[in-house]
Amino acid sequence: MRGLLRHLRPEQLRELTLVLIIIAVVVFFATQIPDFVSARTFTRISTSVAVVAVVAVGQTLVVLTRNIDLSVGSIVGLVAYFVGTLLVNEPTLPAPVIIALSLAIGASLGAINGLLVAYGRVPAIVTTLGTLALFRVALVELSGAKTVTTSGLPGWLLDIPQVTLFSLGAVDVRPLVVLAVVIAIVFQLGLRYLPYGRRLFAIGSNPDAARVAGFPVQRDIFGAFVLSGALAGLAGFMFLARFGNITVVAGQGLELEVVAAVVVGGANIFGGVGSTIGALLGATLIDLLQQSLIRWLEVSEFLRDAILGLLILGAVASDKVLMGRLRAIGLRARRRSRDSVPAEEVAHGG
Amino acid sequence: MAAEFGRRLRSWEGLLLVILLVVVAVNASIAPGYLSVQNQVNLFQLSVEKAIVVLAMTFVIVSGEIDLSVASVMGLAAVVVATLSSQGTPTEVAIVVALLVGALCGLFNGFWIAIVGLPSLAVTLAGLIGYRGVARLLIEDRSVGGFPAWFEDLGQQPIVGPFPLALIVFAVLLVGATVLLRSSAFGRYVYVLGNSQEVARFSGVRVARLRLSIFTLSGFVAALAGILLAARLGAVRGSTAEGFELDIITMVLLGGVSIFGGRGTMPGVILSILLILNLRNGLGLANVTGNTQTGVIGVLLILSVLIPNLVAAARTRRPRGQVEGGQP
């Protein structure tokens, strides 16, 4: 254990643990549910995770800075509806324009949050609870109680969730899933290696110190909200492609699943700790558990929320109790190994 | 006297009072009979359950925490009453059980926050989802009603003069909450805790026990409000009281309670409740849809924190009495 902790940071251990838990859950349900390990199960879970995971990557950036974005569900719904209506009216618009538009609308809505939080100094919980309502209101006003239906949408859009990008054995990998994984990896690398990424950790760990160190704290927090909005906008496009039928309640409550994914993925709600790969794994674990438990226990769909609530609590509690201890052990182990480097070199020398 | 009055007027409560008077005056001029007791009772009755929860939420926010789970606890309590009562349990017993369930939900939140030390935002977010999930599990997609007549009468009929039970409960709780927050040791401890946990601990306040009591109280009051809501509506669904936390938190913050804790008064909160109710009613009179009204509440929520921030920023940038460019 000590040796493991010497080489891994607690956050990486957290991701490793999540992978192990996911494997354990799959193995468990494979023994319980006939035909559980199948291409169909993979497709169903991975497609439904994709949308949540993309939003969760954006949410991770915001949570890292010690903030929260509760408006993402409304952004997903608003973008899905707006872009869907546009496509129904102008079916010839090319895909890149539509995707760029989704990103741009999402980013502008995120900029409203960012302005209020970073420059207006309104706490994120207040701001985004307000814009959660406001963006939904905008959607209801915009729609005039009409819905977007699959019949009016162009074929290429509806094909996106069906197309197989490549196959691994019997498992078909869909574009939406690849997109989610690529985004999680790209942002993970960005957080790790870009100065902006490192500053997000610094701001969340200690905002005052970050300010004293001369970091552009306000601009960076603003940027995190813009990115979160843009990714929610992209998820809105994915939502439209996946479901086709968009009503005024599209994406309602998604913010809860997203925050759950981020927290289960190991992010600390008080900032400074978190990873986008973790968020992806968190989203996967949640969806896997929800779908499998419902199939296994043959209980109603209504169990979903109860599971989600317990998972959040479990994740936050284990973070507090276990990770604190692991961090201490890891720190001690690393310190000891640093102090005893010469001795070890002698021991392993040659 | 005049100076005192002027100082009061410049305070947040004064500002609320002026806006409230303007809104009421406009409403009264649009709709004759607006100020009649009956109309005011009707107006208040439509949101009285939220107003009841606002009283408990004030304690939570002044103590520096937040409780996002109240609307789900309201819904769960309503569902428990409806389910038990429809299965033949005497409604009196069902009410007691629902109140206990609410208090337990609050105690459960409080345990993780006060004893384990988890952030209230995360715990009550889990509660928001989880308690609603339990309610949905109990009732699925049915709508359960069929309460005994006396229970529905409690929710709908006036019992003292023109006032129904919920309004009387609110009035009693309001007096209790005002005294408790302002004049009791408990209330003063809540302010101390909200200002600084460290100071509270070193002053001998039993921080964990205080937090536990505040969240248990919040759950209990939310359950009470949920039961009153069930009585008024006469039927309960899985989505009963969904999204109420927006209005409830807005009412508290607009009342001048600081989201960071330690500051805020009950009179401010009352003015804010009256303002929001009258505003919603006035917008309704002006044929503004419920959806847009919700948007207005969202804007108010943000403005209630943004405006004081901007004022404070402007004050620090140009301290009073300093002449610009006057320095050598």
XYZ file of C-alpha atoms in Angstrom, chain A residues 302, chain B residues 78-79 82-83 86 135-136 138-147 152 230 233-240:
28
model
C -38.194 5.273 -9.969
C -46.914 14.877 1.411
C -46.464 11.504 -0.288
C -51.224 10.421 1.133
C -49.912 6.865 0.806
C -55.032 5.885 1.302
C -41.137 9.777 -2.684
C -41.281 8.621 -6.324
C -43.602 5.188 -2.892
C -46.056 6.797 -5.272
C -44.572 6.021 -8.745
C -46.566 7.944 -11.355
C -49.895 7.854 -9.545
C -51.815 10.762 -8.088
C -53.073 9.885 -4.611
C -55.906 11.785 -2.932
C -59.048 10.722 -1.143
C -58.187 12.343 2.181
C -58.983 18.804 3.235
C -51.181 18.082 0.666
C -54.168 20.473 -2.893
C -56.253 17.434 -1.916
C -54.089 15.154 -4.059
C -50.365 14.355 -4.110
C -48.034 13.356 -6.957
C -44.369 12.411 -7.141
C -43.591 15.927 -8.348
C -45.421 17.772 -5.552
